[in-house]
Amino acid sequence: MFDFSAPLFWYKLVFMGELLIAEALATYTLKKKSRFVLRAVLSVSGCLAVAFLYPLFSFSYNAAYTSVMFFILFGSTLIGMKMCYDESWVNLIFCGIIAYTTQHIAYEINSLTMTAFDLGNMGSYYGGAPSGESNPLMYLTYFCAYFFTYWFVWAFIEYRIRRQQSLKVENLSLFFFCAVIVVIDIVLSTVVTYLPYVPESKSYKTVIGIYNIISCGLAVGMLFSMLGKRIAEQELETVEDLWARERKQYEFSSRNVELINIKCHDLKKQIRALSEGHEVIDGEALKEIEKAVNIYDGAVKTGNDIIDVVLAEKSLICESEGIAFTVIADGGALSFMGKTELYSLIENALSNAIESCLKTEDKSERFVKLHIRRISGMESIHVENYCKEKPKFTNGLPETSKGDRDYHGYGMRSMQLISEKYGGGLKAAWSDCVFTLDVAIPLQTGQKLS
């Protein structure tokens, strides 16, 4: 039971350490329970204790017993993860399978490299016989195989877990299908290890090793394709939620602007009546009142009520914040778009521009320009604004500078989806403290060129 001379006895602990590291890389962004550090220390200690105390007998060195041993050790790590993370069993098993598969791929790469270059025989761990003389290249190969495999999976695959607002595995049939693939691959790999074969046949070992690596890699890819789909669904749900909010905002803003314009029209009549009467009223004061009223009274008429509503609101903000707001817009060119979509497109573009301008204290630098026109069969929306610092771009879109990313940052993505819906596209750029946004939408069927 405690045969300290058997390599497999110590490999249990090595395997457990490798698996725990892989699981830590796959789970550290999940929702943690209270006193996480204490729970983690106890869980790791418990898992290592299970690996140390797992019995080995004279009949233990066969495929069946070894396979059962590995899965029991794996099960103990799942219990440890459940103690540490406030997640469902499905989520933890998902991460555990990713970690186990990563460890197995690293093991196979290490074994394949050692076999190809005659560095040693890793299979001796399973046979209970001494592994022979070690050499520095064995340790270097081991370190490189595990380090680069773990890093690759973490950097290029597990980032999907880190991007999730909350990990949610929904396609259970595909999940369990991939799990079965991994289980069969690992069990068959163990069986092959104990099958008699010609030791000098490197090609035999090489083919088996390559097969194991490819099959496990494909299983990992299939598992993470589920997360990629879920991320896209979460993004779409968020954008649709924003559109629903903006639809309500447009309806509210439209009613408010209409009421304000009516009141302003009545107020202007009263001002004129007072100025023509005999009451003594300061003329300059009347001019200032009329100037303020004109902000609400639709100073910019684009030929599109939706755009006019947005401009009425943004004009007031720009006036109060000292932002030079220039508009040259043919609103009728975008009459084919849905009301909510058009409102969302213009409102997001101008809100982002105004927000960027407000980051500078020098009001003389603040400006926003909006041009809407038709160019060569395309509906063009062009926005320019002052932007002191160059934003960070990801996939052609600027990242939000706000800390709360639940909704912030989706405005630009929302505009991109709207433009793509109508067969167009969106492009953002920054140069010399000027941020530009261009949306181009093809002329829709039934419209005439200007």
Tab-separated table of C-alpha atoms in Angstrom:
chain	number	residue	atom	x	y	z
A	1	MET	CA	0.000	0.000	0.000
A	2	PHE	CA	2.833	2.388	0.845
A	3	ASP	CA	5.538	1.136	-1.463
A	4	PHE	CA	7.660	4.274	-1.593
A	5	SER	CA	9.979	2.695	-4.158
A	6	ALA	CA	7.200	2.393	-6.766
A	7	PRO	CA	7.185	5.308	-9.237
A	8	LEU	CA	3.395	5.111	-9.530
A	9	PHE	CA	3.079	5.816	-5.788
A	10	TRP	CA	4.768	9.190	-6.196
A	11	TYR	CA	3.209	9.866	-9.574
A	12	LYS	CA	-0.197	9.964	-7.848
A	13	LEU	CA	0.955	13.098	-6.056
A	14	VAL	CA	2.554	14.535	-9.198
A	15	PHE	CA	-0.665	13.927	-11.138
A	16	MET	CA	-2.742	15.532	-8.394
A	17	GLY	CA	-0.512	18.613	-8.402
A	18	GLU	CA	-0.719	18.906	-12.190
A	19	LEU	CA	-4.495	18.546	-12.105
A	20	LEU	CA	-4.956	21.098	-9.302
A	21	ILE	CA	-2.907	23.685	-11.206
A	22	ALA	CA	-4.959	23.095	-14.368
A	23	GLU	CA	-8.205	23.399	-12.385
A	24	ALA	CA	-7.038	26.612	-10.727
A	25	LEU	CA	-6.412	28.159	-14.155
A	26	ALA	CA	-9.874	27.115	-15.321
A	27	THR	CA	-11.865	28.238	-12.266
A	28	TYR	CA	-10.230	31.252	-10.627
A	29	THR	CA	-12.740	33.704	-12.155
A	30	LEU	CA	-15.786	31.771	-10.957
A	31	LYS	CA	-17.952	32.967	-8.076
A	32	LYS	CA	-16.107	32.218	-4.846
A	33	LYS	CA	-17.572	31.288	-1.480
A	34	SER	CA	-16.777	33.160	1.717
A	35	ARG	CA	-13.369	32.439	3.299
A	36	PHE	CA	-12.156	31.255	-0.062
A	37	VAL	CA	-8.445	31.140	0.832
A	38	LEU	CA	-9.075	28.905	3.848
A	39	ARG	CA	-11.387	26.682	1.813
A	40	ALA	CA	-8.799	26.443	-0.969
A	41	VAL	CA	-5.998	25.472	1.426
A	42	LEU	CA	-8.159	22.777	3.044
A	43	SER	CA	-9.327	21.489	-0.344
A	44	VAL	CA	-5.817	21.238	-1.788
A	45	SER	CA	-4.574	19.529	1.384
A	46	GLY	CA	-7.467	17.076	1.243
A	47	CYS	CA	-6.865	16.242	-2.425
A	48	LEU	CA	-3.154	15.645	-1.833
A	49	ALA	CA	-4.025	13.465	1.174
A	50	VAL	CA	-6.371	11.359	-0.978
A	51	ALA	CA	-3.622	10.929	-3.578
A	52	PHE	CA	-1.066	9.946	-0.923
A	53	LEU	CA	-3.372	7.501	0.888
A	54	TYR	CA	-4.815	5.844	-2.217
A	55	PRO	CA	-3.698	2.206	-1.880
A	56	LEU	CA	-1.451	0.353	-4.319
A	57	PHE	CA	-1.208	-3.428	-4.164
A	58	SER	CA	0.671	-6.044	-6.107
A	59	PHE	CA	-2.334	-6.410	-8.412
A	60	SER	CA	-2.759	-2.642	-8.868
A	61	TYR	CA	-0.579	-2.326	-11.947
A	62	ASN	CA	-3.167	-2.858	-14.635
A	63	ALA	CA	-5.372	-0.648	-16.825
A	64	ALA	CA	-8.604	-1.131	-14.856
A	65	TYR	CA	-7.197	-0.333	-11.414
A	66	THR	CA	-5.121	2.605	-12.662
A	67	SER	CA	-8.090	4.104	-14.542
A	68	VAL	CA	-10.294	3.862	-11.469
A	69	MET	CA	-7.544	5.493	-9.401
A	70	PHE	CA	-7.293	8.495	-11.722
A	71	PHE	CA	-11.048	9.044	-11.791
A	72	ILE	CA	-11.298	8.812	-7.995
A	73	LEU	CA	-8.540	11.400	-7.700
A	74	PHE	CA	-10.391	13.568	-10.221
A	75	GLY	CA	-13.623	13.168	-8.242
A	76	SER	CA	-11.895	14.364	-5.076
A	77	THR	CA	-10.852	17.572	-6.858
A	78	LEU	CA	-14.455	18.177	-7.942
A	79	ILE	CA	-15.541	17.960	-4.301
A	80	GLY	CA	-12.756	20.381	-3.414
A	81	MET	CA	-13.917	22.840	-6.096
A	82	LYS	CA	-17.486	22.609	-4.773
A	83	MET	CA	-16.201	23.597	-1.336
A	84	CYS	CA	-14.509	26.682	-2.802
A	85	TYR	CA	-16.860	27.961	-5.507
A	86	ASP	CA	-20.516	28.937	-5.419
A	87	GLU	CA	-21.280	27.250	-8.744
A	88	SER	CA	-23.455	24.395	-9.970
A	89	TRP	CA	-22.071	20.885	-10.326
A	90	VAL	CA	-22.441	21.105	-14.095
A	91	ASN	CA	-20.238	24.216	-14.244
A	92	LEU	CA	-17.615	22.653	-11.978
A	93	ILE	CA	-17.578	19.369	-13.901
A	94	PHE	CA	-17.235	21.385	-17.115
A	95	CYS	CA	-14.167	23.214	-15.775
A	96	GLY	CA	-12.832	19.992	-14.283
A	97	ILE	CA	-13.035	18.167	-17.604
A	98	ILE	CA	-11.252	21.070	-19.302
A	99	ALA	CA	-8.507	20.883	-16.663
A	100	TYR	CA	-8.212	17.084	-16.810
A	101	THR	CA	-8.031	17.151	-20.604
A	102	THR	CA	-5.391	19.900	-20.500
A	103	GLN	CA	-3.297	17.833	-18.091
A	104	HIS	CA	-3.677	14.771	-20.294
A	105	ILE	CA	-2.655	16.678	-23.432
A	106	ALA	CA	0.442	17.989	-21.628
A	107	TYR	CA	1.260	14.452	-20.444
A	108	GLU	CA	0.939	13.056	-23.975
A	109	ILE	CA	3.078	15.841	-25.461
A	110	ASN	CA	5.734	15.168	-22.826
A	111	SER	CA	5.635	11.419	-23.444
A	112	LEU	CA	5.703	11.867	-27.213
A	113	THR	CA	8.725	14.171	-27.036
A	114	MET	CA	10.616	11.872	-24.697
A	115	THR	CA	9.909	8.880	-26.920
A	116	ALA	CA	10.895	10.659	-30.123
A	117	PHE	CA	14.246	11.800	-28.693
A	118	ASP	CA	14.953	8.765	-26.450
A	119	LEU	CA	14.920	10.843	-23.281
A	120	GLY	CA	13.306	8.216	-21.072
A	121	ASN	CA	10.284	5.990	-20.560
A	122	MET	CA	7.328	7.685	-18.899
A	123	GLY	CA	5.384	4.434	-19.083
A	124	SER	CA	7.472	3.038	-16.246
A	125	TYR	CA	5.337	5.054	-13.833
A	126	TYR	CA	2.492	2.675	-14.521
A	127	GLY	CA	4.467	-0.527	-14.420
A	128	GLY	CA	5.820	-0.234	-10.909
A	129	ALA	CA	9.404	-0.508	-12.138
A	130	PRO	CA	12.106	2.107	-11.628
A	131	SER	CA	12.225	4.709	-14.352
A	132	GLY	CA	15.987	4.434	-14.783
A	133	GLU	CA	18.501	7.181	-14.761
A	134	SER	CA	17.173	10.689	-15.124
A	135	ASN	CA	18.783	13.471	-17.091
A	136	PRO	CA	18.332	17.263	-17.224
A	137	LEU	CA	16.604	17.115	-20.617
A	138	MET	CA	13.805	15.012	-19.097
A	139	TYR	CA	13.022	17.769	-16.589
A	140	LEU	CA	13.331	20.511	-19.189
A	141	THR	CA	11.010	18.622	-21.549
A	142	TYR	CA	8.531	18.050	-18.740
A	143	PHE	CA	8.510	21.707	-17.737
A	144	CYS	CA	8.163	22.996	-21.312
A	145	ALA	CA	5.415	20.514	-22.228
A	146	TYR	CA	3.249	21.389	-19.238
A	147	PHE	CA	3.991	25.118	-19.127
A	148	PHE	CA	3.241	25.803	-22.786
A	149	THR	CA	0.209	23.505	-22.899
A	150	TYR	CA	-1.332	25.112	-19.812
A	151	TRP	CA	-0.482	28.596	-21.060
A	152	PHE	CA	-1.959	27.947	-24.507
A	153	VAL	CA	-5.230	26.595	-23.133
A	154	TRP	CA	-5.455	29.455	-20.619
A	155	ALA	CA	-4.567	32.233	-23.075
A	156	PHE	CA	-6.448	31.118	-26.177
A	157	ILE	CA	-9.251	28.872	-24.959
A	158	GLU	CA	-10.104	29.451	-21.301
A	159	TYR	CA	-10.427	33.202	-21.897
A	160	ARG	CA	-13.990	32.386	-22.929
A	161	ILE	CA	-14.696	31.414	-19.320
A	162	ARG	CA	-13.145	34.668	-18.124
A	163	ARG	CA	-15.325	36.652	-20.567
A	164	GLN	CA	-18.547	35.143	-19.218
A	165	GLN	CA	-20.559	37.367	-16.919
A	166	SER	CA	-21.649	34.104	-15.309
A	167	LEU	CA	-20.661	30.645	-16.476
A	168	LYS	CA	-23.679	28.803	-17.784
A	169	VAL	CA	-23.446	25.483	-19.604
A	170	GLU	CA	-26.739	24.983	-21.436
A	171	ASN	CA	-26.090	22.386	-24.161
A	172	LEU	CA	-25.919	19.419	-21.791
A	173	SER	CA	-26.099	16.794	-24.550
A	174	LEU	CA	-22.976	18.163	-26.267
A	175	PHE	CA	-21.308	18.616	-22.898
A	176	PHE	CA	-21.786	14.985	-21.881
A	177	PHE	CA	-20.842	13.805	-25.379
A	178	CYS	CA	-17.482	15.591	-25.042
A	179	ALA	CA	-17.067	14.213	-21.519
A	180	VAL	CA	-17.566	10.665	-22.811
A	181	ILE	CA	-14.960	11.284	-25.528
A	182	VAL	CA	-12.431	12.393	-22.921
A	183	VAL	CA	-13.216	9.454	-20.612
A	184	ILE	CA	-12.885	6.902	-23.411
A	185	ASP	CA	-9.676	8.476	-24.654
A	186	ILE	CA	-8.031	8.437	-21.221
A	187	VAL	CA	-9.180	4.890	-20.417
A	188	LEU	CA	-8.018	3.592	-23.791
A	189	SER	CA	-4.717	5.419	-23.333
A	190	THR	CA	-4.217	3.576	-20.043
A	191	VAL	CA	-5.182	0.261	-21.626
A	192	VAL	CA	-2.670	0.788	-24.434
A	193	THR	CA	0.026	1.523	-21.862
A	194	TYR	CA	-0.373	-1.966	-20.412
A	195	LEU	CA	-0.687	-3.814	-23.714
A	196	PRO	CA	2.381	-5.746	-24.793
A	197	TYR	CA	4.210	-4.207	-27.712
A	198	VAL	CA	7.699	-4.044	-29.173
A	199	PRO	CA	9.637	-1.460	-27.096
A	200	GLU	CA	11.733	-0.424	-30.061
A	201	SER	CA	8.663	0.543	-32.098
A	202	LYS	CA	8.760	4.322	-31.839
A	203	SER	CA	6.201	4.710	-34.598
A	204	TYR	CA	3.669	2.764	-32.543
A	205	LYS	CA	4.065	5.043	-29.547
A	206	THR	CA	4.135	8.138	-31.730
A	207	VAL	CA	0.882	7.327	-33.523
A	208	ILE	CA	-0.907	6.568	-30.251
A	209	GLY	CA	0.400	9.775	-28.681
A	210	ILE	CA	-0.626	11.941	-31.632
A	211	TYR	CA	-4.065	10.326	-31.656
A	212	ASN	CA	-4.563	11.076	-27.953
A	213	ILE	CA	-3.477	14.695	-28.341
A	214	ILE	CA	-5.724	15.323	-31.348
A	215	SER	CA	-8.801	13.637	-29.852
A	216	CYS	CA	-8.469	15.499	-26.544
A	217	GLY	CA	-7.811	18.755	-28.394
A	218	LEU	CA	-10.954	18.321	-30.486
A	219	ALA	CA	-12.989	17.600	-27.360
A	220	VAL	CA	-11.690	20.792	-25.718
A	221	GLY	CA	-12.516	22.771	-28.852
A	222	MET	CA	-16.072	21.428	-28.915
A	223	LEU	CA	-16.576	22.274	-25.250
A	224	PHE	CA	-15.410	25.839	-25.683
A	225	SER	CA	-17.477	26.302	-28.832
A	226	MET	CA	-20.431	26.030	-26.468
A	227	LEU	CA	-19.094	28.974	-24.457
A	228	GLY	CA	-18.440	31.006	-27.609
A	229	LYS	CA	-22.064	30.565	-28.622
A	230	ARG	CA	-23.221	31.524	-25.138
A	231	ILE	CA	-21.085	34.698	-25.140
A	232	ALA	CA	-22.651	35.755	-28.458
A	233	GLU	CA	-26.117	35.054	-27.042
A	234	GLN	CA	-25.372	37.105	-23.911
A	235	GLU	CA	-24.130	39.982	-26.040
A	236	LEU	CA	-27.241	39.875	-28.221
A	237	GLU	CA	-29.495	39.732	-25.161
A	238	THR	CA	-27.756	42.783	-23.706
A	239	VAL	CA	-28.023	44.748	-26.954
A	240	GLU	CA	-31.714	43.834	-27.315
A	241	ASP	CA	-32.285	44.963	-23.734
A	242	LEU	CA	-30.602	48.271	-24.566
A	243	TRP	CA	-32.808	48.649	-27.637
A	244	ALA	CA	-35.902	48.067	-25.500
A	245	ARG	CA	-34.746	50.740	-23.049
A	246	GLU	CA	-33.966	53.131	-25.876
A	247	ARG	CA	-37.400	52.522	-27.398
A	248	LYS	CA	-39.002	53.638	-24.132
A	249	GLN	CA	-36.567	56.552	-23.908
A	250	TYR	CA	-37.438	57.656	-27.440
A	251	GLU	CA	-41.166	57.572	-26.706
A	252	PHE	CA	-40.616	59.542	-23.502
A	253	SER	CA	-38.286	62.053	-25.168
A	254	SER	CA	-40.617	62.476	-28.142
A	255	ARG	CA	-43.548	63.388	-25.906
A	256	ASN	CA	-41.417	65.756	-23.844
A	257	VAL	CA	-39.966	67.563	-26.857
A	258	GLU	CA	-43.424	67.960	-28.392
A	259	LEU	CA	-44.809	69.457	-25.191
A	260	ILE	CA	-41.765	71.712	-24.803
A	261	ASN	CA	-42.070	72.986	-28.368
A	262	ILE	CA	-45.745	73.813	-27.814
A	263	LYS	CA	-44.944	75.663	-24.610
A	264	CYS	CA	-42.033	77.466	-26.258
A	265	HIS	CA	-44.206	78.527	-29.180
A	266	ASP	CA	-46.779	79.988	-26.772
A	267	LEU	CA	-44.050	81.638	-24.718
A	268	LYS	CA	-42.523	83.319	-27.777
A	269	LYS	CA	-45.916	84.764	-28.656
A	270	GLN	CA	-46.260	86.132	-25.143
A	271	ILE	CA	-42.769	87.646	-25.284
A	272	ARG	CA	-43.565	89.401	-28.554
A	273	ALA	CA	-46.817	90.685	-27.105
A	274	LEU	CA	-45.019	92.065	-24.088
A	275	SER	CA	-42.312	93.697	-26.191
A	276	GLU	CA	-44.928	95.402	-28.383
A	277	GLY	CA	-46.985	96.556	-25.411
A	278	HIS	CA	-46.421	99.316	-22.932
A	279	GLU	CA	-44.868	97.192	-20.175
A	280	VAL	CA	-41.294	98.175	-19.337
A	281	ILE	CA	-39.120	95.084	-19.999
A	282	ASP	CA	-35.376	95.022	-20.550
A	283	GLY	CA	-34.746	94.272	-24.241
A	284	GLU	CA	-31.556	92.332	-23.632
A	285	ALA	CA	-33.355	90.117	-21.167
A	286	LEU	CA	-36.012	89.370	-23.783
A	287	LYS	CA	-33.331	88.397	-26.291
A	288	GLU	CA	-31.700	86.012	-23.838
A	289	ILE	CA	-35.056	84.378	-23.060
A	290	GLU	CA	-35.855	83.981	-26.763
A	291	LYS	CA	-32.407	82.542	-27.439
A	292	ALA	CA	-32.914	79.916	-24.732
A	293	VAL	CA	-36.380	79.102	-26.057
A	294	ASN	CA	-35.021	78.535	-29.555
A	295	ILE	CA	-32.923	75.640	-28.268
A	296	TYR	CA	-36.156	73.766	-27.572
A	297	ASP	CA	-38.020	75.175	-30.503
A	298	GLY	CA	-36.284	72.948	-33.018
A	299	ALA	CA	-33.500	75.196	-34.276
A	300	VAL	CA	-32.323	72.271	-36.483
A	301	LYS	CA	-34.986	70.739	-38.717
A	302	THR	CA	-33.671	67.686	-40.554
A	303	GLY	CA	-36.856	66.421	-42.157
A	304	ASN	CA	-36.940	63.440	-39.797
A	305	ASP	CA	-38.867	63.641	-36.526
A	306	ILE	CA	-36.768	60.943	-34.831
A	307	ILE	CA	-33.489	62.732	-35.536
A	308	ASP	CA	-35.061	66.052	-34.533
A	309	VAL	CA	-35.967	64.606	-31.130
A	310	VAL	CA	-32.363	63.507	-30.522
A	311	LEU	CA	-30.935	66.832	-31.723
A	312	ALA	CA	-33.309	68.812	-29.506
A	313	GLU	CA	-31.999	66.981	-26.443
A	314	LYS	CA	-28.347	67.030	-27.431
A	315	SER	CA	-28.453	70.705	-28.428
A	316	LEU	CA	-29.510	71.615	-24.918
A	317	ILE	CA	-26.695	69.572	-23.383
A	318	CYS	CA	-24.108	71.055	-25.739
A	319	GLU	CA	-25.359	74.584	-25.034
A	320	SER	CA	-25.106	74.084	-21.287
A	321	GLU	CA	-21.685	72.402	-21.447
A	322	GLY	CA	-20.072	74.821	-23.859
A	323	ILE	CA	-19.760	72.301	-26.711
A	324	ALA	CA	-19.793	73.688	-30.258
A	325	PHE	CA	-22.462	71.562	-31.956
A	326	THR	CA	-22.606	71.637	-35.761
A	327	VAL	CA	-25.273	69.756	-37.706
A	328	ILE	CA	-25.674	69.314	-41.456
A	329	ALA	CA	-28.272	66.608	-41.843
A	330	ASP	CA	-30.687	65.328	-44.453
A	331	GLY	CA	-32.916	63.366	-42.111
A	332	GLY	CA	-35.146	62.214	-44.922
A	333	ALA	CA	-32.290	60.071	-46.237
A	334	LEU	CA	-32.773	57.711	-43.283
A	335	SER	CA	-36.572	57.553	-43.332
A	336	PHE	CA	-36.479	53.874	-44.303
A	337	MET	CA	-35.043	52.876	-40.893
A	338	GLY	CA	-37.142	51.793	-37.946
A	339	LYS	CA	-37.824	54.516	-35.392
A	340	THR	CA	-36.134	52.774	-32.460
A	341	GLU	CA	-33.127	51.723	-34.540
A	342	LEU	CA	-32.599	55.206	-35.941
A	343	TYR	CA	-33.006	56.768	-32.503
A	344	SER	CA	-30.512	54.289	-31.024
A	345	LEU	CA	-28.007	54.892	-33.814
A	346	ILE	CA	-27.989	58.715	-33.600
A	347	GLU	CA	-28.438	58.906	-29.827
A	348	ASN	CA	-25.538	56.548	-29.081
A	349	ALA	CA	-23.240	58.305	-31.558
A	350	LEU	CA	-23.921	61.771	-30.115
A	351	SER	CA	-23.898	60.600	-26.481
A	352	ASN	CA	-20.463	59.068	-26.944
A	353	ALA	CA	-19.216	62.213	-28.677
A	354	ILE	CA	-20.516	64.517	-25.937
A	355	GLU	CA	-19.133	62.274	-23.207
A	356	SER	CA	-15.707	62.388	-24.864
A	357	CYS	CA	-15.796	66.188	-25.052
A	358	LEU	CA	-16.640	66.510	-21.370
A	359	LYS	CA	-13.346	64.848	-20.436
A	360	THR	CA	-11.477	68.073	-21.235
A	361	GLU	CA	-11.767	71.098	-18.962
A	362	ASP	CA	-10.964	73.511	-21.795
A	363	LYS	CA	-14.354	74.380	-23.303
A	364	SER	CA	-12.722	75.985	-26.321
A	365	GLU	CA	-11.631	72.504	-27.448
A	366	ARG	CA	-15.057	70.921	-27.166
A	367	PHE	CA	-16.863	70.293	-30.448
A	368	VAL	CA	-19.231	67.785	-32.024
A	369	LYS	CA	-20.048	67.614	-35.735
A	370	LEU	CA	-22.845	65.577	-37.302
A	371	HIS	CA	-23.226	65.136	-41.063
A	372	ILE	CA	-25.975	63.005	-42.594
A	373	ARG	CA	-26.144	62.811	-46.378
A	374	ARG	CA	-26.220	60.541	-49.410
A	375	ILE	CA	-22.957	59.738	-51.169
A	376	SER	CA	-22.753	57.488	-54.242
A	377	GLY	CA	-25.795	55.423	-53.392
A	378	MET	CA	-24.922	55.211	-49.692
A	379	GLU	CA	-26.560	56.798	-46.671
A	380	SER	CA	-23.670	58.303	-44.703
A	381	ILE	CA	-23.629	59.268	-41.026
A	382	HIS	CA	-20.415	61.033	-40.032
A	383	VAL	CA	-19.664	62.161	-36.479
A	384	GLU	CA	-16.559	64.015	-35.304
A	385	ASN	CA	-15.690	65.073	-31.776
A	386	TYR	CA	-12.767	66.158	-29.663
A	387	CYS	CA	-11.019	63.233	-27.962
A	388	LYS	CA	-7.802	63.984	-26.129
A	389	GLU	CA	-6.568	60.436	-25.570
A	390	LYS	CA	-6.583	57.668	-28.137
A	391	PRO	CA	-9.060	54.959	-27.078
A	392	LYS	CA	-8.145	51.298	-27.040
A	393	PHE	CA	-9.640	49.483	-30.017
A	394	THR	CA	-10.772	45.849	-29.989
A	395	ASN	CA	-12.011	44.270	-33.209
A	396	GLY	CA	-12.237	47.738	-34.758
A	397	LEU	CA	-14.413	49.186	-31.967
A	398	PRO	CA	-13.278	51.429	-29.107
A	399	GLU	CA	-13.504	49.904	-25.646
A	400	THR	CA	-15.546	51.608	-22.951
A	401	SER	CA	-13.591	53.601	-20.380
A	402	LYS	CA	-16.266	53.037	-17.748
A	403	GLY	CA	-15.824	50.535	-14.972
A	404	ASP	CA	-19.298	49.004	-15.246
A	405	ARG	CA	-19.246	46.800	-18.340
A	406	ASP	CA	-22.681	45.212	-17.883
A	407	TYR	CA	-24.181	47.759	-20.290
A	408	HIS	CA	-21.431	50.274	-21.011
A	409	GLY	CA	-19.504	49.396	-24.119
A	410	TYR	CA	-22.478	47.858	-25.894
A	411	GLY	CA	-23.601	51.171	-27.431
A	412	MET	CA	-20.983	50.953	-30.164
A	413	ARG	CA	-21.762	47.278	-30.698
A	414	SER	CA	-25.455	48.183	-30.941
A	415	MET	CA	-24.712	50.733	-33.679
A	416	GLN	CA	-22.641	48.162	-35.543
A	417	LEU	CA	-25.454	45.592	-35.426
A	418	ILE	CA	-27.990	48.151	-36.661
A	419	SER	CA	-25.798	49.194	-39.591
A	420	GLU	CA	-25.120	45.556	-40.497
A	421	LYS	CA	-28.837	44.779	-40.377
A	422	TYR	CA	-29.333	47.207	-43.268
A	423	GLY	CA	-26.364	45.809	-45.197
A	424	GLY	CA	-23.942	48.514	-44.111
A	425	GLY	CA	-21.036	48.872	-41.770
A	426	LEU	CA	-19.403	51.017	-39.109
A	427	LYS	CA	-15.872	52.366	-38.867
A	428	ALA	CA	-14.245	54.239	-35.983
A	429	ALA	CA	-10.894	56.028	-36.005
A	430	TRP	CA	-8.786	58.477	-33.985
A	431	SER	CA	-6.200	60.968	-35.173
A	432	ASP	CA	-4.761	64.174	-33.704
A	433	CYS	CA	-7.256	64.369	-30.827
A	434	VAL	CA	-10.218	63.901	-33.171
A	435	PHE	CA	-12.417	60.804	-32.965
A	436	THR	CA	-14.432	60.013	-36.087
A	437	LEU	CA	-17.311	57.629	-36.529
A	438	ASP	CA	-18.658	56.702	-39.956
A	439	VAL	CA	-21.735	54.620	-40.621
A	440	ALA	CA	-22.502	53.717	-44.234
A	441	ILE	CA	-25.755	52.057	-45.274
A	442	PRO	CA	-26.564	51.092	-48.883
A	443	LEU	CA	-29.435	52.855	-50.598
A	444	GLN	CA	-32.506	50.792	-49.858
A	445	THR	CA	-34.767	49.280	-52.503
A	446	GLY	CA	-37.328	51.799	-53.731
A	447	GLN	CA	-35.270	54.852	-52.834
A	448	LYS	CA	-34.021	57.229	-55.474
A	449	LEU	CA	-30.613	58.759	-55.767
A	450	SER	CA	-30.510	62.471	-55.015
